[in-house]
XYZ file of C-alpha atoms in Angstrom:
679
model
C -76.710 -208.038 14.258
C -78.970 -210.769 12.874
C -80.190 -210.709 9.276
C -83.771 -210.090 10.320
C -82.841 -207.033 12.393
C -80.491 -205.752 9.693
C -83.173 -205.982 7.029
C -85.619 -204.295 9.396
C -83.269 -201.313 9.716
C -82.788 -201.131 5.946
C -86.567 -201.304 5.447
C -87.014 -198.508 7.955
C -84.512 -196.302 6.128
C -86.305 -196.838 2.833
C -89.590 -196.172 4.597
C -88.285 -192.897 6.012
C -86.920 -191.892 2.641
C -90.359 -191.771 1.003
C -91.663 -188.274 0.365
C -95.232 -187.110 0.737
C -96.828 -185.716 -2.388
C -99.588 -183.156 -2.660
C -102.278 -183.962 -5.186
C -103.640 -181.169 -7.310
C -107.124 -179.994 -6.383
C -109.633 -180.403 -9.167
C -113.290 -179.620 -9.438
C -115.749 -182.036 -10.982
C -118.274 -180.875 -13.509
C -121.121 -182.526 -15.356
C -124.195 -182.030 -17.457
C -126.547 -183.129 -14.670
C -127.036 -179.565 -13.382
C -129.377 -176.914 -14.746
C -128.238 -174.178 -17.126
C -130.554 -171.183 -17.012
C -128.441 -169.072 -19.396
C -129.354 -170.996 -22.554
C -132.511 -170.578 -24.646
C -134.385 -172.666 -23.802
C -132.821 -173.395 -20.395
C -131.241 -176.809 -19.939
C -132.995 -178.733 -17.143
C -131.889 -182.243 -16.145
C -134.498 -184.928 -15.459
C -134.003 -184.459 -11.706
C -135.588 -180.992 -11.771
C -139.086 -180.266 -10.414
C -141.314 -177.856 -12.309
C -142.492 -175.319 -9.739
C -144.086 -172.628 -11.913
C -147.699 -173.495 -11.045
C -146.908 -173.854 -7.343
C -145.267 -170.449 -7.219
C -148.159 -168.859 -9.071
C -150.659 -170.334 -6.588
C -148.547 -169.292 -3.583
C -148.357 -165.717 -4.859
C -152.132 -165.602 -5.130
C -152.410 -166.481 -1.435
C -149.700 -163.947 -0.596
C -151.827 -161.217 -2.174
C -154.847 -162.333 -0.155
C -152.813 -162.070 3.075
C -151.210 -158.796 1.932
C -147.577 -159.947 2.066
C -144.942 -159.103 -0.534
C -142.564 -161.873 0.539
C -143.059 -165.225 2.237
C -140.301 -167.164 4.021
C -140.307 -170.975 3.800
C -137.943 -172.892 6.153
C -136.858 -176.548 6.004
C -138.093 -177.615 9.421
C -141.227 -178.580 11.339
C -143.104 -177.252 14.370
C -140.669 -179.041 16.722
C -137.402 -177.782 15.210
C -136.557 -181.350 14.202
C -133.368 -182.035 12.268
C -135.103 -184.703 10.195
C -138.671 -184.037 9.115
C -141.585 -186.130 7.909
C -142.790 -185.920 4.324
C -145.834 -183.917 5.409
C -143.532 -181.168 6.718
C -141.234 -181.011 3.687
C -142.718 -177.700 2.509
C -139.465 -176.267 1.195
C -138.751 -179.447 -0.765
C -142.227 -179.422 -2.301
C -142.034 -175.757 -3.262
C -138.511 -175.867 -4.716
C -137.765 -179.482 -5.660
C -134.631 -179.210 -3.477
C -134.487 -182.049 -0.939
C -131.402 -181.086 1.088
C -131.788 -180.988 4.859
C -130.740 -177.350 5.265
C -132.121 -174.358 3.441
C -134.498 -171.410 3.413
C -136.682 -170.200 0.577
C -138.070 -166.699 0.074
C -140.787 -166.033 -2.478
C -141.711 -162.493 -3.536
C -144.388 -161.497 -6.026
C -141.888 -161.808 -8.882
C -138.860 -163.772 -7.616
C -138.012 -166.963 -5.729
C -134.654 -167.658 -4.070
C -133.152 -170.530 -2.085
C -130.351 -170.167 0.470
C -128.326 -173.256 1.397
C -124.793 -174.186 2.445
C -121.908 -175.651 0.458
C -122.941 -179.260 1.123
C -125.952 -178.802 -1.138
C -125.004 -176.328 -3.885
C -124.605 -178.983 -6.565
C -127.723 -180.806 -5.391
C -129.742 -177.592 -5.615
C -128.557 -176.995 -9.178
C -129.626 -180.535 -10.046
C -133.094 -180.287 -8.501
C -134.380 -176.721 -8.954
C -135.864 -175.274 -12.123
C -135.055 -171.788 -13.363
C -137.888 -170.218 -11.373
C -135.497 -170.297 -8.422
C -132.253 -168.470 -7.831
C -129.554 -169.992 -5.609
C -127.807 -167.999 -2.886
C -124.738 -169.790 -1.536
C -125.071 -168.956 2.145
C -127.430 -169.689 5.026
C -126.998 -166.553 7.119
C -130.215 -164.784 8.054
C -128.361 -161.488 7.640
C -127.867 -162.341 3.951
C -131.536 -163.282 3.571
C -132.513 -160.003 5.228
C -130.316 -157.985 2.880
C -131.903 -159.680 -0.129
C -135.402 -158.951 1.202
C -134.484 -155.285 1.690
C -133.390 -155.111 -1.950
C -136.445 -156.881 -3.359
C -139.298 -155.712 -1.110
C -140.184 -151.983 -1.018
C -140.512 -150.122 2.262
C -143.972 -150.238 3.786
C -144.586 -153.805 2.632
C -145.102 -156.956 4.718
C -143.000 -160.121 4.946
C -144.928 -163.174 6.115
C -143.961 -166.421 7.804
C -145.510 -169.264 9.782
C -144.549 -168.594 13.444
C -144.818 -172.309 14.261
C -141.917 -173.094 11.904
C -139.407 -170.607 13.304
C -137.399 -170.815 16.468
C -137.350 -167.899 18.869
C -133.774 -167.068 17.871
C -134.581 -167.108 14.152
C -137.605 -164.846 14.629
C -135.482 -162.355 16.541
C -132.740 -162.552 13.900
C -135.198 -161.715 11.113
C -136.623 -158.859 13.187
C -133.120 -157.483 13.659
C -132.278 -157.847 9.955
C -135.374 -155.811 9.014
C -135.211 -153.385 11.929
C -135.930 -149.711 11.113
C -136.358 -150.555 7.427
C -140.041 -149.732 7.182
C -140.833 -153.361 6.369
C -143.017 -155.442 8.674
C -142.474 -159.066 9.696
C -145.937 -160.610 9.993
C -146.675 -163.983 11.684
C -149.373 -165.840 9.717
C -150.600 -168.942 11.540
C -152.247 -170.321 8.393
C -149.399 -171.863 6.439
C -149.566 -170.554 2.881
C -147.615 -173.456 1.379
C -150.142 -175.848 2.890
C -152.933 -173.925 1.146
C -151.207 -174.600 -2.166
C -150.242 -178.173 -1.322
C -153.805 -178.903 -0.178
C -155.031 -182.387 -1.165
C -151.605 -183.403 -2.488
C -150.050 -183.047 0.945
C -149.177 -186.399 2.558
C -151.550 -187.398 5.373
C -150.506 -187.346 9.048
C -148.774 -190.507 10.313
C -150.891 -193.375 11.601
C -148.244 -195.725 13.053
C -148.647 -196.853 16.642
C -147.068 -194.997 19.549
C -145.695 -197.682 21.845
C -144.106 -198.015 25.268
C -140.532 -199.256 25.658
C -140.192 -202.254 27.924
C -138.339 -201.755 31.203
C -135.450 -203.743 29.714
C -134.604 -200.825 27.421
C -135.158 -197.811 29.669
C -132.812 -196.227 32.165
C -135.621 -195.334 34.565
C -139.401 -195.301 34.835
C -141.170 -192.291 33.389
C -142.601 -191.584 36.830
C -139.101 -191.245 38.292
C -138.064 -189.026 35.393
C -141.049 -186.721 35.976
C -140.268 -186.584 39.691
C -136.676 -185.612 38.896
C -137.767 -182.766 36.597
C -140.159 -181.525 39.262
C -137.314 -181.546 41.780
C -135.257 -179.398 39.395
C -138.190 -177.001 39.130
C -138.372 -176.685 42.917
C -134.624 -176.050 43.224
C -134.508 -173.432 40.468
C -133.955 -169.915 41.762
C -136.821 -168.555 39.665
C -139.332 -171.175 40.859
C -140.984 -172.156 37.562
C -144.471 -173.620 37.862
C -144.348 -175.523 34.577
C -142.030 -176.882 31.897
C -143.137 -176.723 28.269
C -141.690 -179.461 26.053
C -141.709 -178.991 22.287
C -138.848 -181.220 21.092
C -140.031 -184.650 19.972
C -137.070 -186.328 21.672
C -138.080 -184.722 24.960
C -141.537 -186.268 25.183
C -140.352 -189.621 23.812
C -137.583 -189.871 26.402
C -139.575 -188.517 29.365
C -142.488 -190.915 28.955
C -140.504 -193.924 27.632
C -142.551 -193.909 24.434
C -141.472 -194.323 20.832
C -143.059 -193.915 17.397
C -142.226 -193.791 13.699
C -143.359 -190.329 12.617
C -139.951 -189.021 11.516
C -137.635 -190.973 9.185
C -134.725 -192.583 11.063
C -135.943 -191.178 14.406
C -138.272 -193.205 16.680
C -140.345 -190.219 17.808
C -143.950 -189.054 17.452
C -145.714 -185.712 17.123
C -146.380 -184.391 20.598
C -146.023 -181.602 23.138
C -146.094 -181.762 26.926
C -146.792 -179.303 29.722
C -145.498 -180.529 33.061
C -146.527 -178.689 36.230
C -145.918 -179.524 39.883
C -149.224 -181.385 40.114
C -150.374 -182.053 36.547
C -149.060 -183.655 33.361
C -150.606 -182.827 29.973
C -149.445 -184.757 26.909
C -150.648 -183.491 23.523
C -150.777 -186.158 20.807
C -153.112 -188.306 18.723
C -154.454 -190.513 21.513
C -155.949 -193.051 19.098
C -152.447 -194.102 18.057
C -151.370 -195.219 21.541
C -151.053 -198.947 22.008
C -152.964 -200.427 24.922
C -149.743 -200.939 26.878
C -148.721 -197.323 26.305
C -152.136 -196.046 27.376
C -152.059 -198.202 30.491
C -148.567 -196.970 31.366
C -149.579 -193.318 31.132
C -152.872 -193.534 32.992
C -152.104 -196.109 35.701
C -151.567 -193.319 38.252
C -154.879 -191.557 37.598
C -156.095 -189.635 39.420
C -153.020 -188.081 41.013
C -149.840 -186.103 40.316
C -148.424 -188.965 38.201
C -151.481 -189.217 35.974
C -150.913 -188.184 32.350
C -153.839 -186.230 30.944
C -154.076 -186.894 27.221
C -154.976 -183.901 25.073
C -155.394 -183.458 21.326
C -152.156 -182.507 19.565
C -153.684 -179.393 17.999
C -154.897 -178.038 21.351
C -151.483 -177.169 22.781
C -151.717 -173.474 21.930
C -155.236 -173.087 23.376
C -154.243 -175.008 26.503
C -151.155 -172.850 26.977
C -153.169 -169.659 26.451
C -155.494 -170.730 29.246
C -152.674 -171.779 31.585
C -150.772 -168.494 31.352
C -153.773 -166.556 32.656
C -152.798 -167.568 36.189
C -149.889 -166.717 38.480
C -147.389 -168.922 36.696
C -143.838 -169.125 35.334
C -143.207 -171.345 32.288
C -139.739 -172.833 31.808
C -138.874 -173.228 28.109
C -135.873 -174.302 26.076
C -135.483 -171.713 23.350
C -133.667 -174.061 20.944
C -136.791 -176.210 20.418
C -139.679 -173.836 21.191
C -141.212 -172.081 18.212
C -142.066 -168.412 18.151
C -145.713 -169.444 17.697
C -145.869 -170.881 21.238
C -143.345 -168.464 22.713
C -145.471 -165.417 21.954
C -148.433 -166.956 23.795
C -146.530 -166.658 27.083
C -146.314 -163.110 28.503
C -142.724 -161.930 28.812
C -142.876 -161.625 32.611
C -144.062 -165.234 32.844
C -141.236 -166.807 30.830
C -138.172 -168.579 32.162
C -135.908 -168.902 29.133
C -132.857 -171.132 28.850
C -131.266 -172.610 25.767
C -132.405 -176.118 26.660
C -135.186 -177.478 28.828
C -134.304 -179.531 31.931
C -135.538 -182.627 30.101
C -133.077 -182.060 27.263
C -130.088 -181.588 29.575
C -131.073 -184.493 31.847
C -131.549 -186.822 28.867
C -128.046 -185.995 27.654
C -126.418 -187.578 30.730
C -126.885 -191.339 30.554
C -127.120 -193.309 33.787
C -125.248 -196.565 34.341
C -127.966 -198.721 32.794
C -128.314 -196.482 29.752
C -124.554 -196.529 29.267
C -124.564 -200.329 29.341
C -127.383 -200.475 26.805
C -125.595 -198.164 24.379
C -122.337 -200.083 24.718
C -124.101 -203.375 23.996
C -125.716 -201.896 20.884
C -122.302 -200.785 19.627
C -120.842 -204.273 20.014
C -123.552 -205.783 17.819
C -123.239 -202.874 15.406
C -119.495 -203.498 15.157
C -120.224 -207.071 14.076
C -122.341 -205.782 11.185
C -119.742 -203.221 10.085
C -116.901 -205.762 10.276
C -118.992 -208.143 8.170
C -119.493 -205.334 5.678
C -115.829 -204.338 5.434
C -114.808 -207.979 5.034
C -117.444 -208.440 2.307
C -116.222 -205.334 0.498
C -112.631 -206.525 0.603
C -113.679 -209.722 -1.167
C -116.168 -208.291 -3.666
C -114.887 -204.864 -4.712
C -111.951 -206.389 -6.684
C -114.561 -208.384 -8.624
C -116.251 -205.179 -9.756
C -119.608 -206.269 -8.361
C -120.321 -203.488 -5.826
C -121.544 -199.943 -6.334
C -122.298 -197.233 -3.797
C -126.010 -197.976 -3.660
C -125.714 -201.759 -3.379
C -123.093 -201.296 -0.656
C -125.382 -199.018 1.353
C -128.210 -201.496 0.972
C -126.041 -204.422 2.057
C -124.740 -202.848 5.264
C -128.345 -202.094 6.252
C -129.237 -205.724 5.554
C -126.444 -206.870 7.850
C -127.683 -204.639 10.665
C -131.205 -205.907 10.158
C -130.058 -209.349 11.307
C -128.851 -207.976 14.646
C -130.876 -208.322 17.839
C -133.195 -205.412 18.713
C -132.790 -203.795 15.291
C -135.447 -201.207 14.346
C -133.968 -199.526 11.271
C -131.108 -197.290 10.091
C -130.386 -194.181 12.168
C -129.911 -191.998 9.061
C -129.590 -192.353 5.314
C -126.386 -194.292 4.722
C -123.504 -192.350 3.209
C -121.708 -194.666 0.785
C -119.281 -192.649 -1.302
C -116.462 -193.644 -3.621
C -113.749 -191.437 -5.074
C -114.828 -187.866 -5.796
C -118.294 -188.456 -4.304
C -116.694 -188.862 -0.891
C -115.508 -185.256 -1.158
C -119.179 -184.315 -0.634
C -119.410 -184.677 3.127
C -123.094 -185.710 3.155
C -123.418 -187.532 -0.155
C -125.858 -190.432 -0.340
C -126.173 -192.667 -3.422
C -129.329 -193.533 -5.338
C -130.196 -196.455 -7.546
C -130.233 -194.021 -10.496
C -126.736 -192.558 -10.105
C -124.202 -194.653 -8.234
C -120.453 -195.082 -8.771
C -118.940 -198.527 -8.881
C -116.498 -199.159 -6.035
C -112.924 -199.621 -7.208
C -109.649 -200.794 -5.687
C -108.124 -197.648 -7.187
C -110.261 -195.220 -5.169
C -110.884 -194.366 -1.546
C -114.281 -195.345 -0.180
C -116.126 -193.684 2.711
C -118.957 -195.422 4.555
C -120.916 -193.525 7.220
C -123.840 -195.495 8.609
C -125.711 -196.320 11.771
C -128.507 -198.338 13.276
C -131.476 -197.855 15.550
C -131.690 -200.610 18.142
C -134.045 -200.827 21.099
C -131.052 -200.421 23.396
C -129.206 -197.681 21.558
C -128.445 -195.624 18.473
C -125.189 -196.015 16.538
C -123.189 -193.930 14.067
C -119.793 -194.883 12.662
C -117.620 -193.826 9.719
C -114.702 -195.671 8.190
C -112.650 -194.774 5.127
C -110.779 -197.499 3.243
C -108.608 -198.074 0.171
C -108.073 -201.563 -1.236
C -105.299 -200.658 -3.676
C -102.299 -198.341 -3.633
C -103.227 -194.966 -2.103
C -101.116 -191.956 -3.021
C -98.673 -190.579 -0.464
C -100.923 -187.537 0.025
C -103.978 -189.721 0.606
C -102.067 -191.655 3.274
C -100.840 -188.477 4.905
C -104.313 -186.938 4.940
C -105.868 -190.123 6.332
C -103.206 -190.474 8.999
C -103.600 -186.876 10.096
C -107.367 -187.343 10.368
C -106.703 -190.447 12.450
C -104.238 -188.517 14.611
C -106.933 -185.937 15.288
C -109.399 -188.653 16.221
C -106.874 -190.229 18.593
C -105.731 -186.976 20.185
C -109.269 -185.927 21.066
C -110.249 -189.443 22.176
C -107.317 -189.759 24.581
C -107.462 -186.187 25.867
C -107.682 -185.582 29.628
C -109.562 -182.410 30.587
C -111.178 -180.796 33.653
C -114.833 -181.308 34.594
C -117.076 -178.620 33.177
C -114.995 -178.136 30.037
C -117.046 -177.234 26.982
C -116.555 -179.225 23.817
C -115.718 -176.051 21.952
C -112.617 -175.558 24.115
C -111.073 -178.900 23.142
C -112.332 -179.322 19.578
C -109.067 -178.032 18.110
C -107.257 -181.185 19.255
C -109.106 -183.020 16.459
C -107.863 -180.486 13.897
C -104.314 -179.848 15.060
C -102.567 -182.497 12.948
C -104.378 -181.207 9.870
C -103.766 -177.556 10.683
C -100.035 -178.190 10.998
C -99.846 -178.815 7.242
C -102.556 -176.380 6.126
C -105.469 -178.825 5.936
C -108.884 -178.602 7.603
C -112.509 -179.746 7.355
C -115.689 -177.710 7.147
C -118.115 -179.626 9.378
C -118.485 -180.050 13.124
C -116.296 -182.464 15.044
C -119.028 -184.308 16.879
C -122.563 -184.570 18.190
C -124.441 -186.309 20.967
C -126.232 -189.597 20.388
C -129.354 -191.060 21.950
C -130.603 -194.257 23.540
C -132.829 -195.389 20.684
C -133.517 -191.755 19.837
C -131.854 -189.199 17.566
C -128.502 -189.942 15.983
C -127.691 -186.231 16.427
C -128.703 -185.545 20.006
C -128.382 -182.044 21.392
C -127.034 -180.393 23.465
C -123.858 -182.534 23.513
C -120.979 -181.886 21.137
C -118.136 -179.548 20.274
C -119.964 -176.464 19.017
C -120.342 -173.114 20.740
C -123.961 -173.722 21.749
C -123.302 -177.126 23.309
C -123.319 -177.642 27.067
C -120.158 -178.490 29.083
C -119.082 -182.120 28.921
C -120.134 -184.267 31.868
C -119.613 -187.885 32.902
C -122.252 -190.033 31.222
C -122.522 -188.065 27.985
C -121.988 -189.770 24.645
C -120.582 -187.857 21.690
C -119.221 -188.685 18.281
C -115.650 -187.736 17.400
C -115.380 -187.344 13.632
C -112.602 -185.307 12.024
C -112.209 -185.505 8.273
C -110.592 -184.098 5.166
C -112.139 -183.573 1.722
C -110.162 -183.017 -1.473
C -112.675 -181.518 -3.858
C -113.237 -183.605 -6.967
C -110.949 -186.426 -5.792
C -111.622 -188.085 -2.448
C -112.950 -187.656 1.062
C -111.880 -188.972 4.452
C -113.781 -189.157 7.710
C -113.132 -191.308 10.774
C -115.999 -191.305 13.233
C -116.351 -193.039 16.581
C -118.864 -192.658 19.391
C -117.296 -192.084 22.806
C -118.513 -191.923 26.396
C -117.304 -189.187 28.748
C -115.788 -190.898 31.808
C -113.771 -189.963 34.873
C -110.045 -190.642 34.781
C -107.235 -190.850 37.314
C -104.509 -188.209 37.158
C -101.118 -188.098 38.828
C -102.111 -185.058 40.866
C -105.479 -184.277 42.387
C -106.485 -180.698 43.139
C -110.003 -179.979 44.362
C -113.054 -182.195 44.448
C -113.908 -182.317 40.763
C -112.388 -185.184 38.778
C -110.706 -184.902 35.411
C -112.427 -186.489 32.425
C -111.567 -188.343 29.242
C -113.328 -190.376 26.561
C -114.008 -194.103 26.315
C -114.544 -195.040 22.675
C -117.454 -197.487 22.264
C -117.332 -197.855 18.460
C -115.297 -201.001 17.889
C -114.203 -201.363 14.266
C -110.556 -201.352 13.075
C -109.132 -198.482 11.032
C -107.663 -199.120 7.580
C -104.007 -200.104 8.050
C -103.435 -199.638 4.315
C -103.952 -195.895 4.763
C -101.922 -195.360 7.948
C -98.501 -193.770 7.584
C -96.976 -194.905 10.875
C -94.058 -192.482 10.459
C -96.385 -189.646 11.391
C -97.672 -191.258 14.588
C -96.218 -190.624 18.022
C -95.431 -193.447 20.420
C -98.466 -192.462 22.506
C -100.727 -192.613 19.458
C -99.413 -196.047 18.497
C -99.902 -197.288 22.059
C -103.455 -195.925 21.947
C -104.132 -197.847 18.715
C -102.748 -201.051 20.179
C -104.917 -200.654 23.269
C -107.983 -199.875 21.151
C -107.372 -202.913 18.982
C -107.055 -205.095 22.074
C -110.443 -203.777 23.217
C -111.972 -204.721 19.864
C -110.578 -208.236 20.172
C -111.825 -208.567 23.727
C -115.338 -207.201 23.186
C -116.233 -207.967 19.558
C -114.246 -211.174 19.073
C -116.499 -213.332 21.304
C -119.617 -211.994 19.557
C -118.211 -212.867 16.137
C -117.382 -216.362 17.367
C -120.792 -216.776 19.002
C -122.362 -216.053 15.630
C -119.945 -218.516 13.966
C -118.535 -215.804 11.701
C -115.104 -217.362 11.461
C -113.916 -215.534 8.329
C -114.939 -212.204 9.817
C -113.267 -213.141 13.090
C -109.994 -213.859 11.300
C -110.352 -210.585 9.368
C -110.828 -208.721 12.633
C -107.785 -210.433 14.174
C -105.644 -209.583 11.143
C -106.713 -205.947 11.161
C -106.168 -205.516 14.886
C -102.640 -206.867 14.992
C -100.669 -204.613 17.348
C -98.073 -202.352 15.816
C -94.627 -203.828 16.379
C -92.122 -202.835 19.024
C -89.850 -201.561 16.266
C -92.483 -199.080 15.159
C -92.957 -197.974 18.759
C -89.214 -197.474 19.202
C -89.016 -195.458 15.999
C -91.921 -193.285 17.077
C -90.416 -192.792 20.527
C -87.054 -191.747 19.140
C -88.550 -189.490 16.503
C -87.753 -189.348 12.803
C -84.621 -187.224 13.153
C -83.063 -189.509 15.727
C -83.871 -192.618 13.692
C -82.432 -191.047 10.543
C -79.231 -190.195 12.415
C -78.940 -193.722 13.786
C -79.532 -195.188 10.340
C -76.834 -192.990 8.807
C -74.363 -194.131 11.449
C -75.446 -197.746 10.988
C -74.921 -197.674 7.218
C -71.571 -195.868 7.619
C -70.421 -198.663 9.919
C -71.533 -201.266 7.385
C -69.537 -199.556 4.651
C -66.500 -199.304 6.948
């Protein structure tokens, strides 16, 4: 045996002899959270004083004869992200997290939110507010029953609650003697009054044909065909989700942060199209596109945004059947339609059609991800050079990666607030830094970067976790098991019509095997220059079955409280695959990963990987070289190109052999080998 092979075997034995350690879980604490038990209470500078706002709200509650008022964190379109003018919960409480519900009674105020935001809430709320660490409506209902006497009224704005949420509150208060009252005048707005931000004024513009998968006329015709084929023969489709109208009419706007949408509704019938928006904001090209077919069935009639309820009330007087998606329709519009005239499904036909990208849309999204990969590779290379110098913090890093994307073709902005988290901050799954409080990046800590871009041809979202120093054995094990979950789900072959929920456990299995897990979802759909979290695609129970042409993220993680966090996120396209056996007409499916950035080799414990997983990595790295390499060279980014080449080196044949044989077999062979050497 040659010296090189002999030393390789000795190295492998030493490698196998390393043991994996388990780090002790710790919990961080600080003086930047409120303390309402002291006299006077301790309130950090991040707190908002809400005493006057609550007093004014309670005055309006008395006028409307309600003893409690429910304030959600959403808008009239059930948007995930909301504009400043709709941030009623944030204005009332000071709490700016994306998920939460507030309830104000005549003498108490309480916020409910999930574990992502408990610390944030304690940093931002004054002592007028209590914090309940749950988001379940059942819990909110129980609290209301304790605080509000029987015979009293509980008020809410019906245009800020989904149908399901309204029904859940009704059920929670059922037979209690308390009445849930819809109040169409928003009481928070009465308090906010002149301080409330004005409505958006940015232009609503038409996408050029270059960036659309089909004309809006063809999309409308397709939806009408689905209406005709439906067994219940709907006469109209009501669209309330902002993504729905943006996608259907090939229009975009800037009304919601990070989302190129605009305030609108649409009512599509077999012969008429009504679009409700601020017409004065349409560019000339957009106006021409919508009205070129007038008069006729492909003429868009432009109506004032605030007239949707009145228009719907008039329409439902006839012999009609309105098709609605309950996930995005508010109770305020739902109750306008008589029960016998409703066709209810979880999602509208526009939402489900939009989720399946055609060939052109797939090509556009893939192209956007190649350019996005260039920016992320530039960023990781820059970090590798500058973090050891001590010159980068979380906030400056987030700013820099956005700057790099800004230089890419067709860039329109970030797709969400960049998550740039070092050390213990990365254990907060949705942490975002500020220029006030930001940790310096260190070679001694893990760093998690979750970012994305909005481009005219697609939306991106990618997460990488890195360590530039010497990670602990437990950190390497946790990272590798997260990577194994990402790989196992990405390479999975499954039947057509399989729901994401049925296969989601493949992303968790490697973690579960050693008692680890993560508390967030495994993935979400993604749009063509639309929302970064696009429903109804994903791995949750209320997602639709996976179909060829859908894009979803795959993002397992692990978070060690007070120490570090890991997440590896890629966007993948659902594609058909060939199987050894073919039974029936429906093909089997798998995923094609379109995010093209190397994983951190410094954190991979190859001993844990199977031969199939290593082969998958080698194939993925070859794809990165093939697709991103030419783009790096075209941009004359030679250093970044060499960095990419170095970080996509295939794992050696020796590693593959070891993985194929398994640890026990290799250990046995090594023992025999060393015994022979000693003999």
